[in-house]
């Protein structure tokens, strides 16, 4: 199915958001425009990555997606529901679940399975079905065997997977992850990203991943790059990472391999743009090495 | 100053059902002026180890000698040691509490017994070291970005004039720009003032680019203690303990696998590019 045939799960048009600062009398004395006209269209089942350095508006945008914040201007529809309508908030939060950076701030229960069941319980799901959902969710993130453990005794990556299970148990159509791996070690990071990709591929859950780690982005269907409250680049990972210089200008990283390829190109090695993986780089370098040898002989 | 650790063991919750050996027979020496990276996955004992370096944690058994003196001996000036070994904790910005940047940085030197004037002098010098100019002095630390707050926290430690600066994951949670800023500050400090730097991280890239010696911890033991190139040659072992080698190592290995004569000891991107160009030129490619 072509992505253009799919239904939009998130449709934002010319979104703006202003943070307001109030003085002691409750009057607005300062404001900061964190989003300056962002438009986006995410189809069901897509894997979208959002890049941008701190202060670029990524998290403000993410918080709009489940109506934690509502637009100051423009419109945002999540699963067809207008986020500015108070009555839609419950349904929107159920459709778009959110996972935050710090695993310790998201775990509330003293037993893993109770934590994963907190969301559906709050939604009023019947008890029997809650346990069924918890079972499925914990299995999906590979934490079923820890169901009776205390979350305190889990690693960071495991805690984040429990947090993701808690979101999945609410059966969302879309999961928004705001730097879910920023506080994890490489092993934990790999666990979380593997889990998220798996959910996207097998269950068709739409994923919106906000991250600083370029290596996590290369599997996305589409990458949005944000700077100063606006989307400044958008495309497939290969398209976006072809602009090494433009990304560096807004002080973003590119994947190590892409950067190395760019450095080699600058020094005259005829490599194509947008190399993303070690395999691609070695393959292209091999072609160059052998190609020229053949011509010389 | 030299810190020599001999057969250090540390057990959490001794005598309880949660008893856990966090450090297991650690022996190593930190020499004056080194830039050391300590890596290991969560729970490997990194933080526990560095909290021994200034006597914050007391070993269950084993000894620590600072410039040859046993710090566990009665009468050892432990308070002085805490000033000499400056420890920057994880997420140090959560420990900022003063109303202005300058006041916050003055807290440490004032505690050392310096006059307000001397403390401010130290604080201003420390701000320059971390790249915060005067106009930050009167700002509330809470108006600053995450990376800036972290620099304030580091300046607070530097203002105590430590001989060894120990940082526990100083780049965790920062964006690439914030990370480069902090690591750049450390590199410059190390070069210009000769301070010993001990950097705890799980980012191989950070450690590969900056440290001249890497200590890998696993389950409370020292698994490797060597120059970066040597440590990163153990790719499989690093992966099996939840770590990874830096990307550059994977590129070089893949090329060697295809018969390229490139060095395995490369740890930076510039070195890697040179090695690749060398092979291409030898193969007759004009570049």
Coordinates of C-alpha atoms in Angstrom, one line a residue:
Chain A
X1 CA 0.0 0.0 0.0
X2 CA 1.4 3.4 -0.9
X3 CA 1.7 5.7 2.0
X4 CA -0.4 8.3 0.2
X5 CA -3.3 5.9 0.1
X6 CA -3.3 5.5 3.8
X7 CA -5.3 7.5 6.3
X8 CA -3.8 10.4 8.1
X9 CA -3.3 9.8 11.8
X10 CA -1.8 13.2 12.4
X11 CA -2.6 16.3 10.4
X12 CA -1.2 19.6 11.5
X13 CA -1.6 22.8 9.6
X14 CA 0.4 25.9 10.3
X15 CA 0.8 25.2 14.0
X16 CA 2.1 27.8 16.3
X17 CA 2.7 27.7 20.0
X18 CA 3.6 30.4 22.4
X19 CA 4.8 29.9 25.9
X20 CA 3.5 32.7 28.1
X21 CA 5.2 34.1 31.2
X22 CA 3.1 35.8 33.8
X23 CA 4.1 38.5 36.2
X24 CA 2.9 38.6 39.9
X25 CA -0.4 40.1 39.0
X26 CA -1.2 37.4 36.4
X27 CA -0.6 39.6 33.4
X28 CA 1.5 38.2 30.5
X29 CA 4.8 40.0 30.6
X30 CA 6.8 37.8 28.2
X31 CA 6.1 35.2 25.6
X32 CA 8.2 32.8 23.6
X33 CA 7.1 31.4 20.3
X34 CA 8.3 27.8 20.3
X35 CA 6.5 26.7 17.1
X36 CA 6.3 29.0 14.1
X37 CA 4.0 27.5 11.6
X38 CA 4.6 23.8 11.5
X39 CA 2.6 21.6 9.1
X40 CA 2.8 17.9 9.1
X41 CA 0.9 14.9 7.8
X42 CA 1.6 11.5 9.3
X43 CA -0.1 8.4 7.8
X44 CA -1.2 5.4 9.8
X45 CA 1.6 2.9 10.2
X46 CA 4.5 5.3 9.4
X47 CA 7.7 5.5 11.3
X48 CA 8.6 9.2 11.6
X49 CA 11.7 10.5 13.3
X50 CA 12.1 14.1 14.5
X51 CA 15.5 15.6 14.9
X52 CA 16.6 19.0 16.2
X53 CA 18.7 20.3 19.0
X54 CA 17.4 21.4 22.4
X55 CA 15.1 24.4 22.1
X56 CA 14.2 23.6 18.4
X57 CA 10.5 22.9 19.3
X58 CA 10.6 19.1 19.1
X59 CA 9.2 18.5 22.5
X60 CA 6.6 21.3 22.2
X61 CA 5.4 19.6 19.0
X62 CA 5.4 16.2 20.6
X63 CA 3.3 17.5 23.5
X64 CA 0.8 18.8 21.0
X65 CA 0.3 15.4 19.6
X66 CA -1.5 14.1 22.6
X67 CA -3.1 17.4 23.6
X68 CA -0.8 18.0 26.6
X69 CA -0.5 21.4 24.9
X70 CA -2.9 22.8 22.4
X71 CA -2.0 25.0 19.5
X72 CA -1.9 28.8 19.9
X73 CA -2.6 29.1 16.2
X74 CA -3.3 26.7 13.3
X75 CA -5.0 23.4 13.6
X76 CA -4.0 19.9 14.7
X77 CA -6.1 16.8 14.1
X78 CA -5.1 13.5 15.8
X79 CA -7.0 10.5 14.5
X80 CA -9.4 12.9 13.0
X81 CA -10.1 14.8 16.3
X82 CA -9.4 18.5 16.8
X83 CA -7.0 18.8 19.7
X84 CA -8.4 22.2 20.7
X85 CA -11.8 20.7 21.5
X86 CA -11.8 19.9 25.3
X87 CA -14.2 16.9 24.7
X88 CA -11.7 15.2 22.4
X89 CA -8.9 15.1 24.9
X90 CA -9.6 11.7 26.4
X91 CA -9.9 10.0 23.0
X92 CA -6.8 11.8 21.7
X93 CA -4.7 10.6 24.6
X94 CA -5.9 7.1 24.0
X95 CA -5.1 7.3 20.3
X96 CA -1.6 8.8 20.8
X97 CA 0.3 7.4 23.7
X98 CA 3.4 9.2 24.9
X99 CA 6.7 7.9 26.3
X100 CA 9.1 10.4 27.9
X101 CA 12.8 10.7 28.4
X102 CA 13.3 9.7 32.1
X103 CA 12.1 6.2 32.9
X104 CA 12.0 6.9 36.6
X105 CA 9.4 9.6 36.1
X106 CA 6.9 7.4 34.3
X107 CA 6.8 4.3 36.5
X108 CA 4.2 4.6 39.3
X109 CA 3.3 1.1 40.5
X110 CA 5.4 -1.2 42.6
X111 CA 5.0 -4.2 40.4
X112 CA 5.7 -4.3 36.7
X113 CA 2.3 -5.8 35.6
X114 CA 0.4 -3.3 37.7
X115 CA 2.3 -0.5 36.2
X116 CA 1.5 -1.7 32.7
X117 CA -2.2 -2.0 33.7
X118 CA -2.5 1.5 35.1
X119 CA -3.5 3.1 31.8
X120 CA -6.3 0.7 30.8
X121 CA -7.6 0.6 34.3
X122 CA -7.9 4.4 34.2
X123 CA -9.8 4.1 31.0
X124 CA -12.3 1.9 32.7
X125 CA -11.4 -1.3 30.8
X126 CA -13.0 -4.4 32.6
X127 CA -10.5 -6.2 34.9
X128 CA -10.4 -9.4 32.8
X129 CA -9.5 -7.5 29.7
X130 CA -6.9 -5.3 31.5
X131 CA -4.9 -8.5 32.4
X132 CA -5.2 -9.7 28.8
X133 CA -3.9 -6.4 27.5
X134 CA -1.1 -6.3 30.1
X135 CA -0.1 -9.8 29.0
X136 CA 0.0 -8.9 25.4
X137 CA 1.8 -5.6 26.0
X138 CA 4.5 -7.0 28.3
X139 CA 5.1 -9.8 25.8
X140 CA 5.3 -7.4 22.9
X141 CA 8.1 -5.5 24.7
X142 CA 9.8 -8.6 26.0
X143 CA 9.1 -7.9 29.7
X144 CA 6.6 -10.7 30.4
X145 CA 9.1 -12.7 32.5
X146 CA 9.6 -9.6 34.7
X147 CA 5.8 -9.1 35.3
X148 CA 6.1 -9.7 39.0
X149 CA 9.3 -7.7 39.5
X150 CA 9.6 -4.4 41.2
X151 CA 10.3 -1.7 38.6
X152 CA 13.0 -0.2 40.8
X153 CA 15.1 -3.2 40.2
X154 CA 15.1 -3.0 36.4
X155 CA 17.7 -1.4 34.2
X156 CA 16.9 1.8 32.4
X157 CA 16.2 0.1 29.1
X158 CA 13.8 -2.4 30.9
X159 CA 12.0 0.5 32.6
X160 CA 11.5 2.2 29.3
X161 CA 10.1 -1.0 27.8
X162 CA 7.7 -1.2 30.7
X163 CA 6.7 2.4 30.1
X164 CA 6.1 1.5 26.4
X165 CA 4.1 -1.5 27.5
X166 CA 1.9 0.8 29.7
X167 CA 1.2 2.8 26.6
X168 CA 0.5 -0.2 24.3
X169 CA -1.9 -1.6 26.9
X170 CA -4.1 1.4 26.1
X171 CA -4.2 0.2 22.5
X172 CA -3.0 3.5 20.9
X173 CA -2.8 3.9 17.1
X174 CA 0.2 6.0 17.5
X175 CA 3.1 6.2 20.0
X176 CA 5.1 9.4 20.5
X177 CA 8.5 8.9 22.1
X178 CA 10.3 12.0 23.3
X179 CA 14.0 11.1 23.5
X180 CA 13.2 7.7 25.0
X181 CA 16.9 6.6 24.9
X182 CA 18.6 9.7 26.1
X183 CA 19.3 8.4 29.5
X184 CA 20.2 4.8 28.5
X185 CA 23.4 3.0 27.8
X186 CA 24.0 1.4 24.4
X187 CA 22.5 -1.9 25.3
X188 CA 19.4 -0.3 26.7
X189 CA 19.1 2.0 23.7
X190 CA 19.2 -0.9 21.3
X191 CA 16.5 -2.7 23.3
X192 CA 14.2 0.2 23.2
X193 CA 14.7 0.9 19.5
X194 CA 14.3 -2.8 18.6
X195 CA 11.0 -2.8 20.5
X196 CA 9.7 0.3 18.8
X197 CA 10.6 -0.9 15.3
X198 CA 9.0 -4.3 16.0
X199 CA 5.7 -2.6 17.2
X200 CA 5.7 -0.5 14.0
X201 CA 6.4 -3.4 11.7
X202 CA 4.2 -6.2 13.2
X203 CA 1.4 -4.3 14.7
X204 CA 1.3 -1.3 12.4
X205 CA 1.5 1.2 15.2
X206 CA 2.4 4.6 14.0
X207 CA 5.7 5.7 15.6
X208 CA 6.9 9.3 16.1
X209 CA 10.4 9.1 17.6
X210 CA 12.2 12.2 18.8
X211 CA 15.9 11.6 19.3
X212 CA 19.4 13.0 19.2
X213 CA 20.9 9.7 18.1
X214 CA 21.3 9.8 14.4
X215 CA 21.9 6.0 14.2
X216 CA 18.3 5.5 15.5
X217 CA 16.9 7.6 12.6
X218 CA 18.1 5.6 9.7
X219 CA 15.2 3.1 9.9
X220 CA 12.5 5.8 9.8
X221 CA 10.2 6.2 6.8
X222 CA 10.6 9.9 7.0
X223 CA 12.8 12.3 9.0
X224 CA 11.7 15.8 10.0
X225 CA 14.4 18.2 11.1
X226 CA 13.4 21.1 13.3
X227 CA 15.2 24.3 14.0
X228 CA 14.0 27.4 15.8
X229 CA 10.4 26.2 15.9
X230 CA 10.1 25.3 12.2
X231 CA 10.5 22.2 10.1
X232 CA 13.6 23.0 8.0
X233 CA 14.1 19.7 6.3
X234 CA 12.0 16.7 5.6
X235 CA 12.5 13.5 3.6
X236 CA 13.8 9.9 3.8
X237 CA 16.8 9.4 6.0
X238 CA 19.0 9.2 2.9
X239 CA 17.6 12.5 1.5
X240 CA 18.0 14.3 4.8
X241 CA 21.5 13.0 5.5
X242 CA 22.7 13.9 2.0
X243 CA 22.8 17.5 3.4
X244 CA 25.7 17.0 5.7
X245 CA 26.7 20.7 5.6
X246 CA 23.2 22.1 6.1
X247 CA 22.8 19.8 9.1
X248 CA 26.1 20.8 10.6
X249 CA 25.1 24.5 10.1
X250 CA 22.3 24.0 12.6
X251 CA 24.7 22.1 14.7
X252 CA 23.1 18.7 14.3
X253 CA 25.1 15.5 13.9
X254 CA 24.9 13.2 11.0
X255 CA 25.5 9.4 11.4
X256 CA 29.2 8.7 11.8
X257 CA 29.4 6.7 8.6
X258 CA 27.7 9.5 6.6
X259 CA 30.1 12.0 8.0
X260 CA 33.1 9.8 7.2
X261 CA 31.8 9.4 3.6
X262 CA 31.4 13.1 3.3
X263 CA 35.0 13.7 4.5
X264 CA 36.2 11.2 1.9
X265 CA 34.2 12.9 -0.8
X266 CA 35.7 16.3 0.1
X267 CA 39.1 14.7 -0.5
X268 CA 38.1 13.5 -4.0
X269 CA 36.7 10.0 -3.4
X270 CA 33.7 9.7 -5.8
X271 CA 31.1 8.4 -3.2
X272 CA 27.4 8.9 -3.6
X273 CA 25.4 11.2 -1.2
X274 CA 23.6 9.9 1.8
X275 CA 25.5 6.8 2.8
X276 CA 23.9 5.6 6.0
X277 CA 25.4 2.2 7.1
X278 CA 28.8 0.5 7.4
X279 CA 27.7 -2.0 4.7
X280 CA 26.8 0.7 2.2
X281 CA 30.1 2.5 2.8
X282 CA 32.3 -0.6 2.4
X283 CA 30.3 -1.7 -0.7
X284 CA 30.8 1.7 -2.4
X285 CA 34.5 1.9 -1.4
X286 CA 35.0 -1.6 -2.8
X287 CA 33.4 -0.5 -6.1
X288 CA 35.8 2.4 -6.3
X289 CA 38.8 0.4 -5.4
X290 CA 38.2 -2.3 -8.0
X291 CA 36.6 -0.1 -10.6
X292 CA 39.8 2.0 -11.0
X293 CA 42.0 -1.0 -10.8
X294 CA 40.3 -2.5 -13.8
X295 CA 40.5 0.7 -15.8
X296 CA 44.2 1.0 -15.0
X297 CA 45.0 -2.5 -16.2
Chain B
X1 CA 48.4 13.9 42.4
X2 CA 48.4 10.1 42.1
X3 CA 45.6 7.9 43.2
X4 CA 46.5 4.3 43.7
X5 CA 43.7 1.8 44.3
X6 CA 44.6 -1.7 45.6
X7 CA 42.3 -4.6 45.8
X8 CA 39.2 -2.5 46.4
X9 CA 35.9 -4.2 47.2
X10 CA 32.6 -2.6 47.8
X11 CA 29.5 -4.4 48.9
X12 CA 26.1 -2.7 49.0
X13 CA 23.6 -3.8 51.6
X14 CA 26.1 -5.9 53.5
X15 CA 24.3 -8.5 55.7
X16 CA 20.9 -7.9 54.0
X17 CA 19.0 -10.0 51.5
X18 CA 19.9 -7.3 48.8
X19 CA 23.7 -7.7 49.4
X20 CA 25.4 -7.0 46.1
X21 CA 29.1 -6.8 45.3
X22 CA 29.4 -3.6 43.4
X23 CA 33.2 -3.5 43.1
X24 CA 35.2 -6.7 42.9
X25 CA 39.0 -6.6 43.6
X26 CA 39.8 -3.4 41.7
X27 CA 43.4 -2.3 41.4
X28 CA 44.5 0.6 39.3
X29 CA 46.5 3.8 39.4
X30 CA 45.4 7.3 38.2
X31 CA 48.5 9.3 37.4
X32 CA 48.8 13.1 37.5
X33 CA 47.6 14.8 34.2
X34 CA 45.9 11.8 32.7
X35 CA 42.6 11.9 30.7
X36 CA 40.9 8.7 31.5
X37 CA 37.6 7.3 30.3
X38 CA 35.7 4.8 32.4
X39 CA 33.1 2.9 30.6
X40 CA 30.7 0.1 31.5
X41 CA 27.0 -0.4 31.2
X42 CA 24.5 0.6 33.8
X43 CA 25.2 -1.2 37.0
X44 CA 28.8 -2.1 36.2
X45 CA 30.1 -0.2 39.1
X46 CA 31.4 3.0 37.4
X47 CA 29.6 5.5 39.7
X48 CA 30.4 3.4 42.8
X49 CA 34.1 3.4 41.8
X50 CA 34.5 7.1 41.3
X51 CA 32.7 7.8 44.6
X52 CA 35.7 6.2 46.3
X53 CA 38.2 8.5 44.7
X54 CA 37.4 11.3 47.1
X55 CA 36.5 9.2 50.0
X56 CA 32.7 9.6 49.6
X57 CA 32.2 5.9 49.7
X58 CA 34.4 3.8 52.0
X59 CA 35.6 0.5 50.6
X60 CA 34.4 -2.7 52.2
X61 CA 38.0 -3.9 51.9
X62 CA 41.1 -2.8 50.1
X63 CA 43.1 0.4 50.2
X64 CA 43.4 3.7 48.4
X65 CA 46.6 5.7 48.5
X66 CA 46.7 9.4 47.4
X67 CA 50.3 10.5 46.8
X68 CA 51.4 7.4 48.7
X69 CA 49.2 8.1 51.8
X70 CA 46.5 5.7 52.8
X71 CA 43.3 7.6 52.9
X72 CA 41.6 5.2 55.3
X73 CA 44.2 5.7 58.0
X74 CA 43.1 7.6 61.1
X75 CA 43.8 11.3 60.8
X76 CA 43.9 11.4 57.0
X77 CA 42.7 14.9 56.0
X78 CA 39.5 13.6 54.2
X79 CA 37.9 17.0 54.0
X80 CA 40.9 18.3 52.0
X81 CA 40.7 15.2 49.8
X82 CA 37.1 16.2 48.8
X83 CA 38.4 19.5 47.6
X84 CA 41.4 18.0 45.8
X85 CA 39.3 15.5 43.9
X86 CA 36.3 17.4 42.5
X87 CA 33.4 15.1 41.7
X88 CA 30.7 16.2 39.2
X89 CA 27.7 13.9 39.7
X90 CA 25.2 12.7 37.1
X91 CA 22.7 15.5 36.2
X92 CA 24.6 18.0 38.3
X93 CA 22.2 20.7 37.2
X94 CA 19.7 19.3 39.7
X95 CA 22.0 20.4 42.5
X96 CA 22.1 24.0 41.5
X97 CA 20.1 26.0 44.1
X98 CA 21.3 29.6 44.3
X99 CA 19.6 32.6 42.8
X100 CA 22.4 33.6 40.5
X101 CA 25.1 31.8 38.5
X102 CA 27.9 33.6 40.4
X103 CA 26.5 32.8 43.8
X104 CA 26.0 29.1 42.9
X105 CA 29.6 28.8 41.8
X106 CA 30.9 30.6 44.9
X107 CA 29.2 28.0 47.2
X108 CA 32.2 25.5 47.0
X109 CA 35.1 27.9 47.5
X110 CA 33.2 29.6 50.4
X111 CA 32.8 26.2 52.0
X112 CA 36.5 25.9 51.7
X113 CA 36.8 28.9 54.0
X114 CA 37.7 31.5 51.4
X115 CA 36.5 35.1 51.8
X116 CA 33.6 36.3 49.7
X117 CA 36.1 38.2 47.6
X118 CA 38.4 35.3 47.0
X119 CA 35.5 33.0 46.3
X120 CA 34.2 35.4 43.7
X121 CA 37.6 35.6 42.0
X122 CA 37.7 31.8 41.9
X123 CA 34.2 31.6 40.5
X124 CA 34.9 34.1 37.8
X125 CA 38.0 32.2 36.8
X126 CA 36.0 29.0 36.7
X127 CA 33.3 30.6 34.6
X128 CA 35.9 31.6 32.0
X129 CA 37.3 28.0 32.0
X130 CA 33.9 26.6 31.1
X131 CA 33.2 29.3 28.6
X132 CA 30.5 31.4 30.4
X133 CA 31.2 35.1 30.0
X134 CA 30.4 37.8 32.7
X135 CA 26.9 38.5 31.6
X136 CA 25.9 35.1 33.0
X137 CA 27.0 36.1 36.5
X138 CA 23.7 37.7 37.6
X139 CA 21.4 35.4 35.7
X140 CA 19.2 32.8 37.4
X141 CA 20.7 29.4 36.7
X142 CA 17.2 28.2 36.0
X143 CA 16.9 30.4 32.9
X144 CA 19.7 28.6 31.2
X145 CA 19.7 25.7 28.8
X146 CA 20.6 22.2 29.9
X147 CA 24.1 22.4 28.6
X148 CA 24.7 25.8 30.2
X149 CA 23.4 24.6 33.5
X150 CA 25.8 21.8 33.4
X151 CA 28.6 24.1 32.7
X152 CA 27.6 26.1 35.8
X153 CA 27.7 22.9 37.8
X154 CA 31.1 22.0 36.5
X155 CA 32.4 25.6 37.2
X156 CA 31.1 25.1 40.8
X157 CA 33.6 22.2 41.2
X158 CA 36.4 23.9 39.3
X159 CA 36.1 26.9 41.6
X160 CA 37.5 24.7 44.4
X161 CA 40.7 24.3 42.4
X162 CA 40.7 20.5 42.4
X163 CA 43.7 18.6 41.1
X164 CA 41.6 15.8 39.7
X165 CA 38.2 16.4 38.0
X166 CA 35.9 13.4 38.0
X167 CA 32.7 13.6 35.9
X168 CA 29.9 11.0 36.0
X169 CA 28.3 11.0 32.6
X170 CA 28.6 14.7 32.0
X171 CA 26.9 14.6 28.5
X172 CA 23.9 12.3 29.4
X173 CA 20.7 13.8 28.1
X174 CA 22.4 16.7 26.2
X175 CA 21.9 17.3 22.5
X176 CA 24.9 17.0 20.2
X177 CA 25.7 20.7 20.5
X178 CA 25.6 20.6 24.3
X179 CA 27.7 17.5 24.3
X180 CA 30.4 18.9 22.0
X181 CA 30.5 22.1 24.1
X182 CA 31.0 20.2 27.4
X183 CA 33.6 17.8 25.9
X184 CA 35.4 20.7 24.3
X185 CA 35.6 22.5 27.7
X186 CA 37.1 19.4 29.3
X187 CA 39.6 18.9 26.5
X188 CA 40.8 22.6 26.7
X189 CA 40.9 22.5 30.5
X190 CA 43.0 19.3 30.4
X191 CA 45.4 20.8 27.8
X192 CA 45.8 24.2 29.4
X193 CA 45.7 23.5 33.1
X194 CA 47.0 20.0 33.1
X195 CA 44.3 18.9 35.5
X196 CA 43.7 15.2 35.7
X197 CA 40.3 14.3 34.1
X198 CA 38.4 11.1 34.8
X199 CA 35.3 10.9 32.5
X200 CA 32.7 8.3 33.1
X201 CA 30.6 7.6 30.1
X202 CA 28.8 4.9 28.2
X203 CA 29.3 6.8 24.9
X204 CA 32.2 5.2 23.1
X205 CA 32.5 8.1 20.7
X206 CA 33.0 10.5 23.5
X207 CA 35.7 8.4 25.1
X208 CA 37.4 7.5 21.9
X209 CA 37.9 11.1 20.9
X210 CA 39.1 12.5 24.2
X211 CA 40.7 9.9 26.5
X212 CA 44.2 8.6 26.2
X213 CA 43.4 5.6 28.5
X214 CA 40.2 3.7 28.9
X215 CA 39.1 1.5 31.8
X216 CA 36.2 -0.8 31.0
X217 CA 34.2 -2.1 34.0
X218 CA 31.9 -5.1 34.0
X219 CA 30.1 -6.5 37.0
X220 CA 32.4 -4.5 39.3
X221 CA 35.6 -5.8 37.8
X222 CA 38.2 -4.1 35.5
X223 CA 37.8 -5.9 32.2
X224 CA 40.2 -3.7 30.2
X225 CA 42.6 -0.9 31.1
X226 CA 44.5 0.3 28.0
X227 CA 44.8 2.8 25.3
X228 CA 41.6 3.3 23.3
X229 CA 42.7 1.4 20.1
X230 CA 43.6 -1.7 22.2
X231 CA 40.3 -1.6 24.1
X232 CA 38.2 -1.2 21.0
X233 CA 39.8 -4.1 19.3
X234 CA 37.7 -6.3 21.7
X235 CA 34.5 -5.7 19.7
X236 CA 32.7 -8.9 20.5
X237 CA 33.6 -8.8 24.2
X238 CA 32.4 -5.2 24.5
X239 CA 29.1 -6.1 22.8
X240 CA 28.6 -9.1 25.0
X241 CA 28.6 -6.8 28.0
X242 CA 26.1 -4.4 26.6
X243 CA 28.6 -1.9 25.2
X244 CA 29.7 -1.2 21.6
X245 CA 32.9 -0.2 20.0
X246 CA 32.8 3.3 18.3
X247 CA 31.5 3.3 14.8
X248 CA 35.0 3.9 13.4
X249 CA 36.1 0.5 14.6
X250 CA 33.2 -1.2 12.7
X251 CA 34.1 0.6 9.5
X252 CA 37.7 -0.5 9.7
X253 CA 36.8 -4.0 10.6
X254 CA 34.4 -4.3 7.6
X255 CA 37.1 -3.0 5.3
X256 CA 39.7 -5.4 6.7
X257 CA 37.2 -8.1 6.1
X258 CA 37.1 -7.2 2.4
X259 CA 40.9 -7.4 2.3
X260 CA 41.7 -3.7 2.8
X261 CA 45.1 -3.1 4.4
X262 CA 43.9 -0.5 7.0
X263 CA 45.1 -0.2 10.5
X264 CA 42.9 -1.6 13.4
X265 CA 44.3 1.0 15.8
X266 CA 42.3 3.9 14.3
X267 CA 40.1 5.7 16.8
X268 CA 39.1 9.0 15.1
X269 CA 37.3 9.9 11.8
X270 CA 40.3 11.8 10.5
X271 CA 42.6 8.8 11.0
X272 CA 40.1 6.5 9.3
X273 CA 39.8 8.8 6.3
X274 CA 43.6 8.9 5.9
X275 CA 43.8 5.1 6.1
X276 CA 41.1 4.7 3.4
X277 CA 42.7 7.3 1.1
X278 CA 46.0 5.6 1.4
X279 CA 44.6 2.2 0.3
X280 CA 42.7 3.8 -2.6
X281 CA 45.8 5.6 -3.8
X282 CA 47.8 2.5 -3.7
X283 CA 45.1 0.8 -5.8
X284 CA 45.5 3.6 -8.4
X285 CA 42.5 5.7 -7.6
X286 CA 43.1 9.4 -8.1
X287 CA 42.0 11.2 -5.0

